[in-house]
Coordinates of N, CA, C and O in Angstrom, one line a residue:
X1 N -10.2 -1.9 -71.1 CA -11.6 -2.0 -71.0 C -12.1 -2.3 -69.6 O -11.5 -3.0 -68.8
X2 N -13.3 -1.8 -69.4 CA -14.0 -2.1 -68.1 C -15.0 -3.2 -68.3 O -16.0 -3.0 -68.8
X3 N -14.6 -4.4 -67.8 CA -15.5 -5.6 -67.9 C -16.6 -5.5 -67.0 O -17.5 -6.3 -67.1
X4 N -16.6 -4.6 -66.0 CA -17.7 -4.5 -65.0 C -17.6 -5.6 -63.9 O -16.9 -6.6 -64.1
X5 N -18.2 -5.3 -62.9 CA -18.3 -6.2 -61.8 C -17.1 -6.2 -60.9 O -17.1 -6.9 -59.8
X6 N -16.0 -5.6 -61.2 CA -14.8 -5.6 -60.4 C -14.8 -4.6 -59.3 O -14.0 -4.7 -58.4
X7 N -15.6 -3.6 -59.4 CA -15.5 -2.5 -58.4 C -16.7 -2.6 -57.5 O -17.9 -2.7 -57.9
X8 N -16.4 -2.5 -56.1 CA -17.5 -2.6 -55.1 C -18.0 -1.2 -54.9 O -17.3 -0.2 -55.0
X9 N -19.3 -1.1 -54.5 CA -19.8 0.1 -54.2 C -19.3 0.6 -52.8 O -18.8 -0.3 -52.0
X10 N -19.4 1.8 -52.5 CA -19.0 2.3 -51.2 C -19.7 1.6 -50.0 O -19.1 1.3 -49.0
X11 N -21.0 1.4 -50.2 CA -21.8 0.7 -49.1 C -21.3 -0.7 -48.9 O -21.2 -1.2 -47.8
X12 N -21.0 -1.4 -50.0 CA -20.5 -2.8 -49.9 C -19.2 -2.8 -49.2 O -18.9 -3.7 -48.4
X13 N -18.3 -1.9 -49.5 CA -17.0 -1.8 -48.9 C -17.1 -1.6 -47.4 O -16.5 -2.2 -46.5
X14 N -18.1 -0.7 -47.0 CA -18.3 -0.4 -45.6 C -18.9 -1.7 -44.9 O -18.4 -2.0 -43.8
X15 N -19.8 -2.4 -45.5 CA -20.3 -3.6 -44.9 C -19.2 -4.6 -44.8 O -19.1 -5.3 -43.7
X16 N -18.4 -4.8 -45.7 CA -17.3 -5.8 -45.7 C -16.3 -5.4 -44.5 O -15.9 -6.2 -43.8
X17 N -16.0 -4.1 -44.4 CA -15.1 -3.6 -43.4 C -15.7 -3.9 -42.0 O -15.1 -4.3 -41.1
X18 N -17.0 -3.6 -41.9 CA -17.7 -3.8 -40.6 C -17.8 -5.3 -40.2 O -17.5 -5.6 -39.1
X19 N -18.0 -6.1 -41.2 CA -18.0 -7.6 -41.0 C -16.7 -8.1 -40.6 O -16.5 -8.9 -39.7
X20 N -15.6 -7.6 -41.2 CA -14.2 -8.0 -40.8 C -13.9 -7.5 -39.4 O -13.3 -8.3 -38.6
X21 N -14.3 -6.3 -39.0 CA -14.1 -5.8 -37.7 C -14.8 -6.7 -36.6 O -14.3 -7.0 -35.6
X22 N -16.0 -7.0 -37.0 CA -16.8 -7.9 -36.1 C -16.2 -9.2 -35.9 O -16.1 -9.8 -34.8
X23 N -15.7 -9.8 -37.0 CA -15.1 -11.1 -36.9 C -13.8 -11.0 -36.1 O -13.5 -11.9 -35.2
X24 N -13.0 -10.0 -36.2 CA -11.8 -9.8 -35.4 C -12.1 -9.6 -34.0 O -11.5 -10.2 -33.1
X25 N -13.2 -8.9 -33.6 CA -13.6 -8.7 -32.2 C -14.0 -10.0 -31.6 O -13.7 -10.3 -30.5
X26 N -14.8 -10.8 -32.4 CA -15.2 -12.2 -31.9 C -14.0 -13.0 -31.6 O -14.0 -13.8 -30.6
X27 N -13.0 -13.0 -32.5 CA -11.8 -13.8 -32.3 C -11.1 -13.4 -31.1 O -10.6 -14.2 -30.3
X28 N -10.9 -12.0 -30.9 CA -10.3 -11.5 -29.7 C -11.0 -11.9 -28.4 O -10.4 -12.3 -27.4
X29 N -12.4 -11.8 -28.5 CA -13.2 -12.2 -27.3 C -13.0 -13.7 -27.0 O -13.0 -14.1 -25.8
X30 N -12.9 -14.5 -28.0 CA -12.7 -16.0 -27.8 C -11.4 -16.2 -27.1 O -11.3 -17.1 -26.2
X31 N -10.3 -15.5 -27.5 CA -9.0 -15.7 -26.9 C -9.1 -15.2 -25.4 O -8.6 -15.9 -24.5
X32 N -9.8 -14.1 -25.1 CA -9.9 -13.6 -23.8 C -10.7 -14.7 -22.9 O -10.3 -15.0 -21.8
X33 N -11.8 -15.2 -23.5 CA -12.6 -16.2 -22.7 C -11.7 -17.5 -22.5 O -11.8 -18.0 -21.4
X34 N -10.9 -17.9 -23.4 CA -10.1 -19.1 -23.2 C -9.0 -18.8 -22.2 O -8.6 -19.8 -21.5
X35 N -8.6 -17.6 -22.0 CA -7.5 -17.3 -21.0 C -8.0 -16.7 -19.7 O -7.2 -16.3 -18.9
X36 N -9.3 -16.7 -19.5 CA -9.9 -16.2 -18.3 C -10.2 -17.3 -17.3 O -10.8 -18.3 -17.7
X37 N -9.9 -17.1 -16.1 CA -10.2 -18.0 -15.0 C -11.6 -17.8 -14.6 O -12.1 -16.7 -14.3
X38 N -12.4 -18.9 -14.5 CA -13.8 -18.9 -14.1 C -13.8 -18.9 -12.5 O -13.7 -19.9 -11.9
X39 N -13.8 -17.7 -12.0 CA -13.7 -17.5 -10.5 C -14.8 -18.3 -9.8 O -14.6 -18.8 -8.7
X40 N -16.0 -18.3 -10.3 CA -17.1 -19.0 -9.7 C -16.8 -20.5 -9.6 O -17.1 -21.1 -8.6
X41 N -16.3 -21.0 -10.7 CA -16.0 -22.5 -10.7 C -14.9 -22.8 -9.7 O -15.0 -23.8 -9.0
X42 N -13.9 -21.9 -9.6 CA -12.8 -22.1 -8.7 C -13.4 -22.1 -7.2 O -13.0 -23.0 -6.4
X43 N -14.2 -21.1 -7.0 CA -14.8 -21.0 -5.6 C -15.7 -22.3 -5.3 O -15.6 -22.8 -4.2
X44 N -16.5 -22.7 -6.3 CA -17.3 -23.9 -6.0 C -16.4 -25.1 -5.8 O -16.7 -25.9 -4.9
X45 N -15.4 -25.3 -6.5 CA -14.5 -26.5 -6.3 C -13.8 -26.4 -4.9 O -13.8 -27.4 -4.2
X46 N -13.4 -25.3 -4.5 CA -12.8 -25.1 -3.1 C -13.9 -25.4 -2.1 O -13.6 -26.1 -1.1
X47 N -15.1 -24.9 -2.3 CA -16.1 -25.2 -1.3 C -16.5 -26.6 -1.2 O -16.6 -27.2 -0.1
X48 N -16.6 -27.3 -2.3 CA -16.9 -28.8 -2.3 C -15.8 -29.6 -1.7 O -16.0 -30.5 -0.9
X49 N -14.5 -29.2 -1.9 CA -13.4 -29.8 -1.3 C -13.4 -29.7 0.2 O -13.2 -30.7 0.9
X50 N -13.7 -28.5 0.6 CA -13.7 -28.2 2.1 C -14.9 -29.0 2.7 O -14.7 -29.6 3.8
X51 N -16.0 -29.0 2.1 CA -17.2 -29.7 2.6 C -16.9 -31.2 2.7 O -17.2 -31.8 3.7
X52 N -16.3 -31.8 1.7 CA -15.9 -33.2 1.7 C -14.9 -33.5 2.8 O -15.0 -34.5 3.5
X53 N -13.9 -32.7 2.9 CA -12.8 -32.9 3.9 C -13.3 -32.9 5.3 O -12.8 -33.6 6.2
X54 N -14.4 -32.1 5.5 CA -15.0 -31.9 6.9 C -16.2 -32.7 7.1 O -16.9 -32.5 8.1
X55 N -16.5 -33.6 6.1 CA -17.8 -34.4 6.2 C -19.0 -33.6 6.4 O -19.9 -34.0 7.1
X56 N -19.1 -32.5 5.8 CA -20.3 -31.7 5.8 C -21.3 -32.2 4.8 O -20.9 -32.5 3.7
X57 N -22.5 -32.3 5.2 CA -23.6 -32.8 4.3 C -24.5 -31.7 3.9 O -25.6 -31.6 4.4
X58 N -23.9 -30.8 3.1 CA -24.7 -29.6 2.6 C -25.1 -29.8 1.2 O -24.5 -30.5 0.4
X59 N -26.2 -29.1 0.9 CA -26.6 -29.1 -0.5 C -26.5 -27.7 -1.1 O -26.9 -26.7 -0.4
X60 N -25.9 -27.6 -2.2 CA -25.8 -26.2 -2.9 C -27.0 -26.0 -3.8 O -27.3 -26.9 -4.6
X61 N -27.7 -24.9 -3.5 CA -28.9 -24.6 -4.3 C -28.7 -23.4 -5.1 O -28.2 -22.4 -4.6
X62 N -28.9 -23.4 -6.4 CA -28.8 -22.3 -7.2 C -30.0 -21.3 -7.0 O -31.1 -21.8 -7.1
X63 N -29.7 -20.1 -6.7 CA -30.7 -19.1 -6.6 C -30.6 -18.1 -7.7 O -29.5 -17.6 -7.9
X64 N -31.6 -17.9 -8.5 CA -31.5 -16.9 -9.6 C -31.1 -15.5 -9.2 O -31.7 -15.0 -8.2
X65 N -30.1 -14.9 -9.8 CA -29.7 -13.6 -9.5 C -30.7 -12.6 -10.2 O -30.5 -12.3 -11.4
X66 N -31.7 -12.2 -9.5 CA -32.7 -11.4 -10.1 C -33.0 -10.1 -9.2 O -34.1 -9.5 -9.4
X67 N -32.1 -9.7 -8.3 CA -32.4 -8.6 -7.5 C -33.0 -8.9 -6.2 O -32.9 -8.2 -5.2
X68 N -33.7 -10.1 -6.1 CA -34.3 -10.5 -4.8 C -33.6 -11.8 -4.4 O -34.1 -12.5 -3.5
X69 N -32.4 -12.1 -4.9 CA -31.7 -13.3 -4.6 C -31.3 -13.5 -3.1 O -31.4 -14.6 -2.6
X70 N -30.9 -12.4 -2.5 CA -30.6 -12.6 -1.0 C -31.8 -13.0 -0.3 O -31.8 -13.9 0.6
X71 N -33.0 -12.4 -0.5 CA -34.2 -12.7 0.2 C -34.7 -14.1 -0.2 O -35.1 -14.9 0.7
X72 N -34.5 -14.5 -1.5 CA -34.9 -15.9 -1.9 C -34.0 -16.9 -1.2 O -34.5 -18.0 -0.8
X73 N -32.7 -16.6 -1.0 CA -31.8 -17.5 -0.3 C -32.2 -17.7 1.2 O -32.2 -18.8 1.7
X74 N -32.5 -16.6 1.8 CA -32.9 -16.6 3.2 C -34.2 -17.4 3.3 O -34.4 -18.3 4.2
X75 N -35.2 -17.1 2.4 CA -36.5 -17.8 2.5 C -36.2 -19.3 2.3 O -36.9 -20.2 2.9
X76 N -35.3 -19.7 1.4 CA -35.1 -21.1 1.2 C -34.5 -21.8 2.5 O -34.9 -22.9 2.8
X77 N -33.6 -21.1 3.1 CA -33.0 -21.6 4.4 C -34.1 -21.8 5.5 O -34.1 -22.7 6.2
X78 N -35.1 -20.8 5.5 CA -36.1 -20.9 6.5 C -37.1 -22.0 6.3 O -37.9 -22.3 7.2
X79 N -37.2 -22.5 5.1 CA -38.2 -23.5 4.7 C -37.5 -24.9 4.5 O -38.1 -25.7 3.9
X80 N -36.3 -25.0 4.9 CA -35.6 -26.3 4.7 C -35.8 -27.3 5.8 O -35.8 -26.9 7.0
X81 N -35.9 -28.5 5.5 CA -36.0 -29.6 6.5 C -34.6 -30.0 6.9 O -33.8 -30.2 6.1
X82 N -34.4 -30.0 8.2 CA -33.1 -30.4 8.7 C -33.2 -31.7 9.5 O -34.1 -31.8 10.4
X83 N -32.3 -32.6 9.2 CA -32.2 -33.8 10.0 C -30.9 -33.9 10.7 O -29.9 -33.7 10.1
X84 N -31.0 -34.1 12.0 CA -29.7 -34.1 12.8 C -29.7 -35.5 13.5 O -30.6 -36.0 14.1
X85 N -28.5 -36.2 13.3 CA -28.3 -37.5 13.9 C -27.2 -37.3 15.0 O -26.1 -36.8 14.7
X86 N -27.5 -37.8 16.2 CA -26.5 -37.7 17.2 C -26.2 -39.1 17.7 O -27.1 -39.9 17.9
X87 N -24.9 -39.5 17.8 CA -24.5 -40.8 18.3 C -23.7 -40.6 19.6 O -22.8 -39.8 19.6
X88 N -24.2 -41.3 20.6 CA -23.5 -41.2 21.9 C -23.1 -42.6 22.4 O -23.9 -43.5 22.3
X89 N -21.9 -42.7 22.9 CA -21.5 -44.0 23.5 C -21.4 -43.8 25.0 O -20.7 -42.9 25.5
X90 N -22.1 -44.7 25.7 CA -22.2 -44.6 27.2 C -20.9 -45.2 27.8 O -20.1 -45.8 27.1
X91 N -20.7 -45.0 29.1 CA -19.6 -45.5 29.8 C -19.5 -47.0 29.7 O -18.5 -47.6 29.8
X92 N -20.7 -47.6 29.6 CA -20.7 -49.1 29.6 C -20.6 -49.7 28.1 O -20.6 -50.9 27.9
X93 N -20.3 -48.8 27.2 CA -20.1 -49.2 25.8 C -21.3 -49.3 24.9 O -21.3 -49.8 23.8
X94 N -22.5 -48.9 25.4 CA -23.7 -48.9 24.6 C -23.8 -47.7 23.8 O -23.5 -46.6 24.2
X95 N -24.0 -47.9 22.5 CA -24.1 -46.8 21.5 C -25.6 -46.4 21.3 O -26.4 -47.3 21.0
X96 N -25.9 -45.1 21.5 CA -27.3 -44.6 21.4 C -27.3 -43.7 20.2 O -26.5 -42.7 20.2
X97 N -28.1 -43.9 19.2 CA -28.2 -43.0 18.1 C -29.6 -42.4 18.1 O -30.6 -43.1 18.2
X98 N -29.7 -41.1 18.0 CA -31.0 -40.4 17.9 C -31.0 -39.5 16.7 O -30.0 -38.9 16.3
X99 N -32.2 -39.5 16.1 CA -32.4 -38.6 14.9 C -33.5 -37.7 15.1 O -34.6 -38.1 15.6
X100 N -33.3 -36.4 14.8 CA -34.3 -35.4 15.0 C -34.5 -34.7 13.6 O -33.5 -34.3 13.0
X101 N -35.7 -34.5 13.2 CA -36.0 -33.8 12.0 C -36.8 -32.6 12.3 O -37.8 -32.6 13.1
X102 N -36.4 -31.4 11.8 CA -37.1 -30.2 12.0 C -37.3 -29.5 10.7 O -36.5 -29.4 9.9
X103 N -38.6 -29.0 10.5 CA -38.9 -28.2 9.4 C -39.3 -26.8 9.8 O -40.2 -26.7 10.6
X104 N -38.6 -25.9 9.3 CA -38.9 -24.5 9.7 C -39.7 -23.8 8.5 O -39.2 -23.9 7.4
X105 N -40.8 -23.2 8.8 CA -41.5 -22.5 7.8 C -41.7 -21.1 8.2 O -41.7 -20.8 9.4
X106 N -42.0 -20.2 7.2 CA -42.2 -18.8 7.6 C -43.7 -18.6 7.8 O -44.5 -19.3 7.3

């Protein structure tokens, strides 16, 4: 006898197959993400290490990648306030420190 309810419709089988394929793709993508090196992170770590080793006092500013990012980065640099400190020791042993601040605007 046919008790009913045991057989899936063709559409239900297609949906189930599609859901299974999607789940499998997501699992594969997760494995790829877990095994992929984040090149941007590696680059940033190297940059910060170099800056620290050379006593550079730079600030990293995130510029949105929107097609105008190069221009936005240049504009940011042109409107940045820069402070320069110079220390000089004279022949008599006197240390002179001067600080200059410059703001460039477009």
